[in-house]
XYZ file of C-alpha atoms in Angstrom:
612
model
C -51.166 -42.919 -28.745
C -54.074 -42.127 -30.018
C -53.570 -43.568 -32.946
C -52.210 -46.246 -31.975
C -55.376 -47.802 -29.896
C -57.690 -46.496 -33.038
C -55.863 -49.363 -35.046
C -56.014 -51.577 -31.898
C -59.898 -51.199 -30.851
C -60.605 -50.358 -35.067
C -60.749 -54.869 -35.593
C -62.708 -55.722 -33.317
C -65.003 -53.776 -33.725
C -65.814 -54.323 -37.615
C -65.683 -58.613 -36.517
C -68.465 -57.649 -33.912
C -71.122 -55.939 -36.683
C -69.152 -58.414 -39.852
C -72.453 -60.882 -39.620
C -75.301 -57.868 -39.764
C -73.379 -56.890 -42.990
C -75.840 -56.672 -46.321
C -75.427 -59.331 -49.123
C -74.008 -57.251 -51.860
C -76.615 -56.086 -53.891
C -78.288 -56.845 -57.910
C -77.101 -54.218 -59.396
C -80.093 -55.108 -62.411
C -82.504 -54.171 -59.293
C -83.259 -50.746 -59.694
C -83.896 -49.085 -55.783
C -86.067 -47.026 -54.840
C -86.551 -43.583 -54.508
C -88.931 -44.288 -51.596
C -87.335 -41.849 -47.958
C -86.420 -44.049 -45.614
C -88.784 -42.024 -43.519
C -92.012 -42.881 -45.000
C -91.395 -46.153 -45.965
C -93.701 -48.492 -44.923
C -92.817 -51.049 -42.657
C -92.849 -54.177 -44.910
C -89.819 -53.375 -45.862
C -87.345 -55.050 -48.040
C -84.218 -57.241 -47.248
C -82.024 -54.911 -49.143
C -83.232 -51.760 -47.336
C -82.837 -53.676 -43.810
C -78.814 -54.270 -44.362
C -78.522 -49.876 -45.555
C -80.085 -50.259 -42.013
C -77.385 -51.789 -40.746
C -74.648 -50.059 -42.307
C -75.582 -47.208 -42.027
C -76.099 -47.866 -37.702
C -72.404 -49.869 -37.969
C -71.063 -45.879 -39.173
C -72.246 -44.776 -36.810
C -71.273 -46.775 -33.894
C -67.932 -46.259 -34.617
C -67.742 -42.889 -35.238
C -69.697 -42.191 -31.734
C -66.532 -44.768 -30.512
C -63.874 -42.385 -31.952
C -65.579 -39.501 -30.686
C -65.400 -40.234 -27.119
C -61.626 -42.028 -27.250
C -60.421 -39.188 -27.643
C -63.248 -36.956 -25.844
C -61.357 -39.311 -22.903
C -57.707 -39.045 -24.917
C -58.168 -35.340 -23.994
C -59.666 -35.415 -20.590
C -57.159 -37.990 -18.752
C -54.009 -37.542 -21.984
C -51.106 -34.775 -19.704
C -50.553 -31.806 -21.883
C -46.876 -31.135 -22.739
C -45.616 -28.603 -20.933
C -47.185 -30.000 -17.162
C -46.013 -31.030 -14.648
C -47.456 -35.222 -13.494
C -46.697 -37.004 -10.945
C -44.766 -40.360 -11.843
C -44.195 -43.869 -9.583
C -39.954 -44.845 -9.892
C -40.666 -48.405 -11.154
C -36.656 -48.631 -11.715
C -33.631 -47.987 -11.603
C -30.498 -48.209 -13.360
C -28.013 -47.110 -15.404
C -27.797 -44.148 -13.790
C -31.105 -43.433 -14.594
C -34.794 -43.351 -13.494
C -37.245 -45.029 -14.856
C -41.261 -43.792 -14.084
C -44.394 -44.210 -15.146
C -45.927 -41.577 -14.865
C -49.169 -43.199 -15.754
C -51.131 -43.739 -19.241
C -49.032 -45.989 -20.333
C -45.811 -43.714 -20.241
C -42.845 -43.766 -19.324
C -39.838 -41.888 -19.039
C -36.259 -41.522 -17.901
C -34.464 -39.228 -15.692
C -30.832 -39.309 -14.412
C -30.261 -39.709 -11.009
C -28.417 -36.373 -10.705
C -31.656 -34.472 -10.984
C -32.664 -36.680 -7.413
C -29.783 -34.499 -5.814
C -28.973 -31.785 -4.116
C -25.798 -29.634 -3.837
C -23.304 -31.298 -2.970
C -25.411 -34.455 -1.980
C -26.086 -37.760 -2.668
C -29.138 -38.442 -5.307
C -31.532 -39.568 -2.452
C -34.663 -42.038 -5.111
C -35.210 -45.483 -5.022
C -37.914 -47.403 -6.965
C -41.477 -47.584 -5.779
C -40.722 -42.851 -4.343
C -43.389 -40.941 -6.154
C -42.033 -38.094 -7.837
C -43.052 -35.413 -9.915
C -41.434 -34.973 -13.220
C -41.541 -31.975 -15.928
C -43.775 -32.844 -19.259
C -41.694 -32.435 -21.475
C -42.906 -34.286 -24.623
C -45.101 -37.216 -24.632
C -43.840 -39.563 -26.784
C -40.191 -38.750 -27.917
C -38.343 -41.489 -30.696
C -37.859 -44.277 -29.458
C -41.636 -44.609 -27.547
C -40.797 -42.724 -23.912
C -41.704 -39.627 -22.680
C -39.778 -36.942 -22.544
C -39.413 -36.228 -18.026
C -37.175 -33.860 -15.891
C -37.266 -33.958 -12.462
C -35.218 -30.761 -12.843
C -37.909 -28.726 -14.827
C -41.143 -29.816 -12.227
C -39.079 -28.868 -9.085
C -37.750 -25.498 -10.501
C -41.643 -24.866 -11.781
C -42.689 -25.610 -8.153
C -39.525 -23.507 -6.447
C -40.942 -20.417 -9.137
C -44.301 -20.640 -7.882
C -43.667 -20.629 -4.250
C -40.033 -17.737 -4.560
C -42.583 -15.781 -6.422
C -45.733 -15.633 -3.692
C -42.329 -15.330 -0.823
C -40.533 -11.937 -3.561
C -44.874 -10.837 -3.400
C -45.144 -10.943 1.251
C -41.578 -10.535 0.995
C -40.774 -12.900 3.298
C -37.145 -15.025 3.484
C -36.897 -17.862 1.254
C -33.837 -21.249 2.361
C -31.215 -21.585 -0.312
C -26.886 -23.628 -0.510
C -24.441 -21.603 -2.103
C -23.086 -24.155 -4.396
C -21.029 -22.724 -7.409
C -19.022 -19.554 -7.968
C -19.726 -17.111 -10.998
C -18.459 -13.955 -11.711
C -19.247 -11.133 -9.277
C -20.374 -13.794 -6.889
C -21.998 -17.089 -6.501
C -24.665 -19.497 -7.452
C -27.733 -20.731 -5.325
C -29.745 -22.958 -4.916
C -33.685 -22.190 -4.161
C -35.236 -25.443 -3.949
C -35.163 -26.142 -7.175
C -34.621 -22.301 -9.397
C -30.833 -21.197 -9.421
C -30.743 -17.659 -8.119
C -26.938 -15.276 -8.089
C -26.241 -14.257 -5.161
C -23.678 -10.967 -5.776
C -20.123 -10.345 -3.965
C -21.512 -7.963 -2.210
C -23.982 -9.237 -1.378
C -21.765 -12.292 0.064
C -21.467 -10.404 3.753
C -21.299 -6.765 5.280
C -18.051 -7.508 5.224
C -15.760 -8.970 1.710
C -15.579 -12.422 2.479
C -12.260 -13.598 1.272
C -12.582 -17.350 1.271
C -16.470 -18.139 0.635
C -15.758 -21.943 1.875
C -17.748 -23.205 4.576
C -20.821 -21.218 3.368
C -20.462 -23.858 0.504
C -23.327 -26.202 0.450
C -24.933 -25.010 4.077
C -29.060 -24.675 4.164
C -29.239 -20.764 4.966
C -32.329 -18.432 4.648
C -31.980 -15.201 1.474
C -33.638 -12.717 0.277
C -35.148 -11.811 -2.905
C -33.497 -8.678 -4.078
C -35.220 -8.422 -7.523
C -35.832 -12.168 -10.653
C -37.738 -11.544 -13.803
C -40.165 -15.138 -14.134
C -39.787 -14.402 -18.126
C -35.821 -14.321 -18.079
C -35.288 -16.814 -15.624
C -33.739 -14.288 -12.926
C -33.424 -13.759 -9.673
C -31.295 -12.104 -7.417
C -31.077 -13.097 -3.528
C -29.218 -11.535 -0.971
C -27.889 -12.788 2.770
C -26.339 -9.770 3.342
C -30.175 -8.386 4.268
C -30.411 -11.387 6.477
C -27.579 -10.130 8.421
C -28.276 -6.858 8.940
C -31.784 -7.630 9.196
C -30.480 -9.394 12.802
C -27.965 -7.483 13.109
C -30.518 -4.430 13.735
C -31.579 -5.938 15.919
C -28.989 -7.418 17.455
C -27.163 -4.695 18.191
C -30.256 -2.109 19.245
C -30.483 -4.489 22.577
C -26.519 -4.408 22.703
C -26.859 -0.779 23.023
C -29.298 0.045 24.823
C -27.672 -2.634 27.896
C -24.664 -0.224 27.329
C -23.447 3.012 29.039
C -20.455 5.238 28.105
C -17.918 5.290 30.108
C -18.881 1.513 31.316
C -15.841 -1.165 30.982
C -16.516 -4.260 28.620
C -14.764 -7.662 27.359
C -14.551 -7.796 23.683
C -13.108 -10.418 20.804
C -10.686 -8.692 18.597
C -12.587 -9.048 14.824
C -10.516 -7.740 12.335
C -7.261 -4.851 12.650
C -6.682 -1.985 10.125
C -4.079 0.087 9.518
C -6.346 2.152 11.207
C -7.478 0.472 14.484
C -9.504 -2.970 15.327
C -12.953 -3.705 16.163
C -14.372 -5.749 18.654
C -17.810 -8.131 18.848
C -19.627 -6.625 22.400
C -21.120 -9.371 21.761
C -23.725 -9.768 18.853
C -22.453 -5.478 17.629
C -19.035 -4.084 16.966
C -17.208 -0.998 18.157
C -14.118 0.776 16.814
C -10.839 0.580 18.635
C -8.471 3.108 17.036
C -5.161 3.266 16.693
C -5.175 6.084 18.524
C -7.181 4.267 21.868
C -5.383 1.554 22.145
C -1.755 2.459 23.859
C -0.688 5.819 25.499
C 2.665 4.850 23.666
C 2.743 5.451 19.408
C 1.147 2.417 18.310
C 2.615 2.313 14.158
C 0.834 -0.779 14.039
C -2.307 -2.393 15.537
C -0.984 -6.221 15.041
C 1.476 -5.173 17.409
C -1.163 -5.655 20.515
C -3.515 -6.718 19.401
C -4.190 -10.246 17.718
C -7.391 -11.389 15.829
C -9.376 -13.357 18.525
C -8.191 -11.790 21.195
C -10.409 -11.057 24.440
C -9.877 -7.512 25.737
C -10.709 -6.003 27.991
C -11.409 -1.479 26.676
C -13.791 1.130 27.313
C -17.035 3.055 25.432
C -15.708 5.683 24.813
C -18.785 7.176 23.141
C -21.649 5.889 21.531
C -23.685 7.265 18.462
C -27.114 6.299 18.937
C -28.239 7.245 15.783
C -25.128 5.454 13.313
C -25.279 2.711 16.239
C -20.844 3.131 16.116
C -19.522 1.977 19.199
C -16.050 4.285 19.867
C -13.691 2.203 22.139
C -10.366 2.592 24.178
C -8.090 1.076 25.875
C -5.935 2.894 26.934
C -8.356 5.216 29.511
C -8.260 1.822 31.397
C -4.458 2.610 31.955
C -3.323 5.818 34.294
C -1.936 9.211 31.772
C 1.266 9.224 31.966
C 1.097 13.219 31.774
C 0.262 13.582 34.858
C 3.516 13.097 36.314
C 4.900 14.595 33.407
C 6.251 18.074 34.719
C 7.296 16.718 37.476
C 9.127 14.190 36.393
C 10.688 15.885 33.011
C 12.112 19.528 34.535
C 13.475 21.615 32.133
C 16.491 21.638 31.746
C 17.671 17.840 32.680
C 18.913 15.640 30.834
C 16.962 12.181 29.994
C 16.968 8.367 27.762
C 15.422 8.431 24.812
C 14.128 5.825 22.038
C 14.453 7.872 18.524
C 10.584 5.782 18.175
C 9.823 8.486 14.283
C 12.414 10.562 11.948
C 10.182 13.437 9.338
C 11.208 15.828 7.623
C 11.159 18.298 10.889
C 13.114 16.633 13.470
C 12.572 12.671 15.169
C 10.958 11.603 17.747
C 12.182 10.044 20.972
C 9.932 8.191 23.905
C 11.048 9.563 27.506
C 8.834 6.851 28.502
C 5.201 4.603 26.790
C 3.341 7.335 26.477
C 5.141 10.263 26.489
C 7.443 11.458 23.503
C 8.996 14.294 22.588
C 10.384 16.714 19.698
C 14.248 16.860 18.923
C 13.623 19.835 16.356
C 16.090 19.262 12.991
C 17.926 23.217 14.500
C 17.662 21.444 17.993
C 19.523 18.290 16.662
C 22.592 19.570 15.740
C 25.812 22.620 16.602
C 27.278 22.278 13.196
C 25.021 20.002 10.675
C 22.534 22.966 9.860
C 20.698 21.527 5.895
C 20.930 17.623 7.164
C 18.526 15.602 6.975
C 17.315 14.080 10.255
C 17.142 10.435 9.137
C 21.401 11.254 8.890
C 21.852 12.432 12.433
C 19.767 9.901 14.636
C 18.883 6.343 13.463
C 15.699 4.838 14.061
C 15.645 2.531 17.659
C 18.169 4.309 18.658
C 19.453 5.600 22.355
C 19.934 8.973 22.468
C 20.798 12.003 25.337
C 18.614 15.138 25.338
C 17.580 17.358 27.302
C 13.912 19.162 28.236
C 13.471 22.452 26.716
C 10.216 23.409 26.804
C 6.519 20.510 27.758
C 3.313 22.359 26.806
C 0.903 19.423 28.922
C -2.629 21.258 27.770
C -1.091 19.657 24.036
C 0.112 17.232 25.207
C 3.908 17.878 23.885
C 7.925 17.984 25.392
C 10.166 20.056 22.856
C 13.713 18.536 23.370
C 17.213 19.229 22.610
C 19.759 16.365 21.151
C 22.248 19.275 20.073
C 21.844 20.380 24.014
C 23.904 17.337 25.424
C 26.779 18.266 23.639
C 28.809 22.033 23.847
C 29.311 24.754 21.830
C 32.194 23.978 19.809
C 32.156 27.604 18.740
C 32.892 28.722 22.997
C 35.215 25.447 22.840
C 36.986 26.415 19.767
C 37.468 30.323 21.314
C 38.737 28.643 24.710
C 41.296 26.660 23.128
C 42.114 29.479 19.987
C 42.127 32.692 20.698
C 42.497 35.347 18.196
C 46.496 34.926 16.778
C 46.118 30.941 16.905
C 48.574 29.317 14.336
C 45.296 26.776 12.390
C 46.331 24.633 10.040
C 43.029 22.972 7.645
C 41.548 21.752 4.954
C 39.842 23.889 1.760
C 35.865 22.273 2.196
C 34.316 25.307 0.415
C 35.404 28.793 -2.133
C 32.418 30.777 -2.643
C 33.260 34.538 -4.263
C 34.111 37.014 -0.776
C 36.063 33.730 0.594
C 37.772 30.280 1.829
C 36.195 28.487 3.998
C 39.030 25.976 6.114
C 37.759 23.478 7.845
C 39.098 23.163 12.244
C 38.403 21.155 14.793
C 35.016 20.266 16.397
C 33.537 19.884 13.071
C 33.626 23.361 12.758
C 34.069 26.577 10.046
C 35.841 29.058 10.040
C 36.821 31.710 6.613
C 39.271 33.472 5.559
C 37.928 36.995 3.580
C 39.328 37.796 0.226
C 41.018 41.153 2.547
C 42.935 38.166 4.449
C 44.433 36.456 1.015
C 48.053 38.279 0.438
C 49.067 40.850 1.023
C 50.147 42.018 -2.455
C 47.250 42.603 -5.131
C 44.241 41.611 -4.150
C 42.548 38.906 -3.497
C 39.749 38.622 -5.735
C 43.283 37.934 -8.527
C 44.745 34.995 -6.250
C 41.337 32.954 -4.978
C 41.895 31.494 -7.740
C 45.387 29.916 -6.645
C 43.132 27.758 -3.901
C 41.391 23.842 -5.038
C 38.876 21.922 -3.154
C 40.495 19.631 -0.662
C 44.286 22.474 -0.767
C 46.003 22.309 3.539
C 46.351 25.928 4.219
C 47.395 27.701 7.579
C 45.831 30.614 8.631
C 45.902 33.137 11.719
C 42.892 32.726 13.781
C 41.731 37.166 14.038
C 38.081 36.375 15.506
C 36.113 33.809 16.866
C 31.898 35.071 17.783
C 30.074 32.646 19.752
C 26.556 34.270 19.353
C 26.887 33.818 15.603
C 29.184 31.153 15.641
C 31.901 32.646 13.027
C 35.952 32.346 13.095
C 36.975 34.681 10.784
C 40.230 33.635 9.634
C 43.193 35.280 7.544
C 46.383 33.400 5.849
C 48.412 36.455 5.218
C 49.086 36.935 8.327
C 50.903 33.675 9.001
C 53.822 35.439 7.979
C 53.436 38.276 10.220
C 52.131 41.799 8.728
C 54.193 43.119 6.542
C 53.796 46.122 7.149
C 52.888 46.499 10.930
C 55.962 49.503 11.026
C 55.349 52.021 8.537
C 51.766 51.792 9.107
C 52.932 52.573 13.944
C 54.390 55.832 12.483
C 51.996 57.823 10.002
C 49.317 59.265 12.195
C 46.493 60.734 10.669
C 46.168 64.147 9.906
C 49.981 64.258 8.900
C 51.297 65.588 5.463
C 53.806 62.725 4.003
C 54.807 62.233 -0.045
C 53.881 59.796 -2.477
C 54.693 58.610 -5.744
C 52.358 58.363 -8.771
C 52.751 55.162 -10.133
C 49.159 54.558 -12.204
C 47.218 57.567 -14.316
C 42.966 56.273 -13.969
C 40.260 58.281 -14.523
C 38.485 58.303 -11.333
C 42.001 59.907 -10.075
C 45.692 58.361 -9.477
C 47.679 55.555 -7.541
C 50.912 56.834 -5.157
C 53.086 54.506 -2.717
C 53.639 55.064 0.114
C 56.501 52.906 1.847
C 55.854 50.344 -0.563
C 51.904 50.310 0.615
C 49.803 51.029 -2.261
C 46.844 54.138 -2.082
C 44.320 55.208 -4.561
C 43.535 59.481 -4.287
C 40.028 59.987 -6.501
C 39.932 63.002 -8.655
C 37.363 65.037 -5.852
C 40.745 64.406 -3.467
C 43.617 65.714 -6.509
C 42.974 69.481 -5.795
C 40.515 72.314 -4.139
C 39.635 74.371 -7.093
C 37.185 71.756 -9.147
C 39.963 72.837 -11.808
C 42.566 71.754 -10.997
C 40.995 68.344 -9.938
C 42.147 67.032 -13.428
C 43.771 63.063 -12.898
C 46.394 63.755 -16.086
C 47.996 66.765 -14.251
C 49.947 63.916 -12.924
C 52.637 61.416 -14.142
C 54.064 58.060 -13.164
C 56.631 59.290 -10.368
C 55.534 62.085 -9.741
C 56.390 62.991 -5.628
C 53.219 64.274 -4.270
C 53.342 65.379 -0.296
C 49.738 64.435 0.451
C 47.713 64.577 3.742
C 46.500 61.265 5.612
C 42.522 61.491 6.332
C 42.392 57.072 7.380
C 44.600 54.859 8.585
C 43.242 51.362 8.656
C 45.953 49.019 9.903
C 43.616 46.318 9.533
C 43.803 46.343 5.230
C 47.132 47.663 5.373
C 44.519 51.613 3.550
C 45.763 54.047 3.661
C 43.516 57.350 3.001
C 45.547 59.730 0.606
C 44.317 63.966 -0.152
C 46.024 66.691 -1.942
C 43.064 69.187 -1.983
C 43.174 67.886 2.479
C 46.319 68.663 2.419
C 45.230 72.228 0.948
C 42.864 73.077 2.903
C 44.692 72.988 6.155
C 47.671 74.929 4.570
C 45.161 77.613 3.558
C 43.520 77.216 7.140
C 47.254 77.488 8.858
C 47.960 80.215 6.670
C 45.096 82.214 7.871
C 46.190 81.406 11.977
C 49.153 82.891 11.217
C 49.785 86.068 8.856
C 46.830 86.890 9.434
C 43.269 87.364 8.995
C 39.821 88.926 7.368
C 39.374 90.948 9.516
C 42.161 92.833 8.889
C 41.893 93.953 5.977
C 45.194 91.560 3.707
C 44.076 90.418 0.773
C 44.376 86.037 1.233
C 47.168 86.817 -2.369
C 48.898 88.944 0.949
C 49.016 86.126 3.412
C 50.043 82.934 0.886
C 52.305 85.026 0.158
C 53.648 86.196 3.516
C 53.769 82.494 4.551
C 55.715 81.670 0.913
C 57.898 84.149 1.988
C 58.130 82.055 5.052
C 58.594 79.325 4.631
C 61.910 80.143 2.257
């Protein structure tokens, strides 16, 4: 620029000083050597020409110096903000005259606010940032956006230093948050700083001018972090303090449901939120707060508690209603039967609602007479109407114990009335264990057939393998214990007792004759009228040296004494030793005693002769 100005101005200066130029000097003439300052007044023409030429050079140098000084003073510095005037708007650009015979172009979008149309007209004075004095086309490179940014940074730094609020508008979404236009400077708004609660839809906030608080800024890096939440919390704190000051515990107020969660609802009391817990919404069980509340609904609540330090408010709705537990004892006496609805099922029982706000627990042990180890969900279902009996009431703990099975008769009592001992029954084998069979009977109850009641012949362990689950068997009821809920059955008694007559003729202490059927190490097996019995080694003789099983042979006949009669199991307790002792005692009583001087051999000899 400076070079162009000099080229335009220099010819004019040359034309003005040409008449004063001296002719070409004659080389044959000698040049005076005297100093110009000491030369006398009477100077030659050559001397005058030299002086004139020097004056001309001095004038050009002074002019160039003055021109450079003027340009340095008035030409704007690159990288600074200057004022300009819009002289034209064309092709989406504004042509701006920034003075000093410099013009530049700026895109119209740089004059637009976020979400708005550009506002610029011919004649407007605007500030622009001079990036370069001249480009390839001889135009100044300028930017209105950078000018706004520089001005904005100056303003924001001042506000940041004074901790003042700044105004801006959210205009874009980025990873982790949003971008905010602060009047030319772009700031980052983290998602956590948008509102006091997470915002799912930020659409209504876009383009809206609102205050922000600067949390951090670094001009060198061009980073600004702002917060909208800080502004809201500050205003809410002031409003909350004012509202809380006017609230009292126990006061009934109107509020608007602002948010609903699984554990309750937040109610706006006019600038401050209170928590309405799900347990304080109604006296009855509320599984989901949305069952009785909706967002935007106006509700009447009671202030239960106010925490002055944390400004937390607990609210309740049921406190404004009558407590149904005040009349529970009168309405639900012990032993009374009522209709209820199953509201919840757990592993340990089911909750039944007797009325709104009054629930009782039917423990799993009180649900069925017969289904002992079954999950409650297999006996009742949610929302089912059932009949229950009141078993216990605890008003302090607000608990009611209910019974489901008590509304029906004990099936063991019913069975005992309709099936006395000796009654023949028929049922399906439900289970087989190491000690017997379980047979299904009427009333969905089971009876047990012990191993000893399976057969008269042999052992029960040997014949239980002949039965399978699902087999239909016939049995006889031998005993019913309603307290222990037990029913004893017998399969072998279905056809009667084949040994009843034989056992009926045998009494304890009687001497009977048995036949040896088997020799074992621990004793001998004998048979009496078809019934098998076992005589242990210790009962084979009175004297220890004679207690040897090998003394006997299968088929031997032996007299034994009956020590026990088990009519039910058809077993006789037999002993040879007991017979010998009884015979010895009888002989002593009849033929002498130890006091008479007779020996035991004499007494036994006399007894044997008497027997002969």
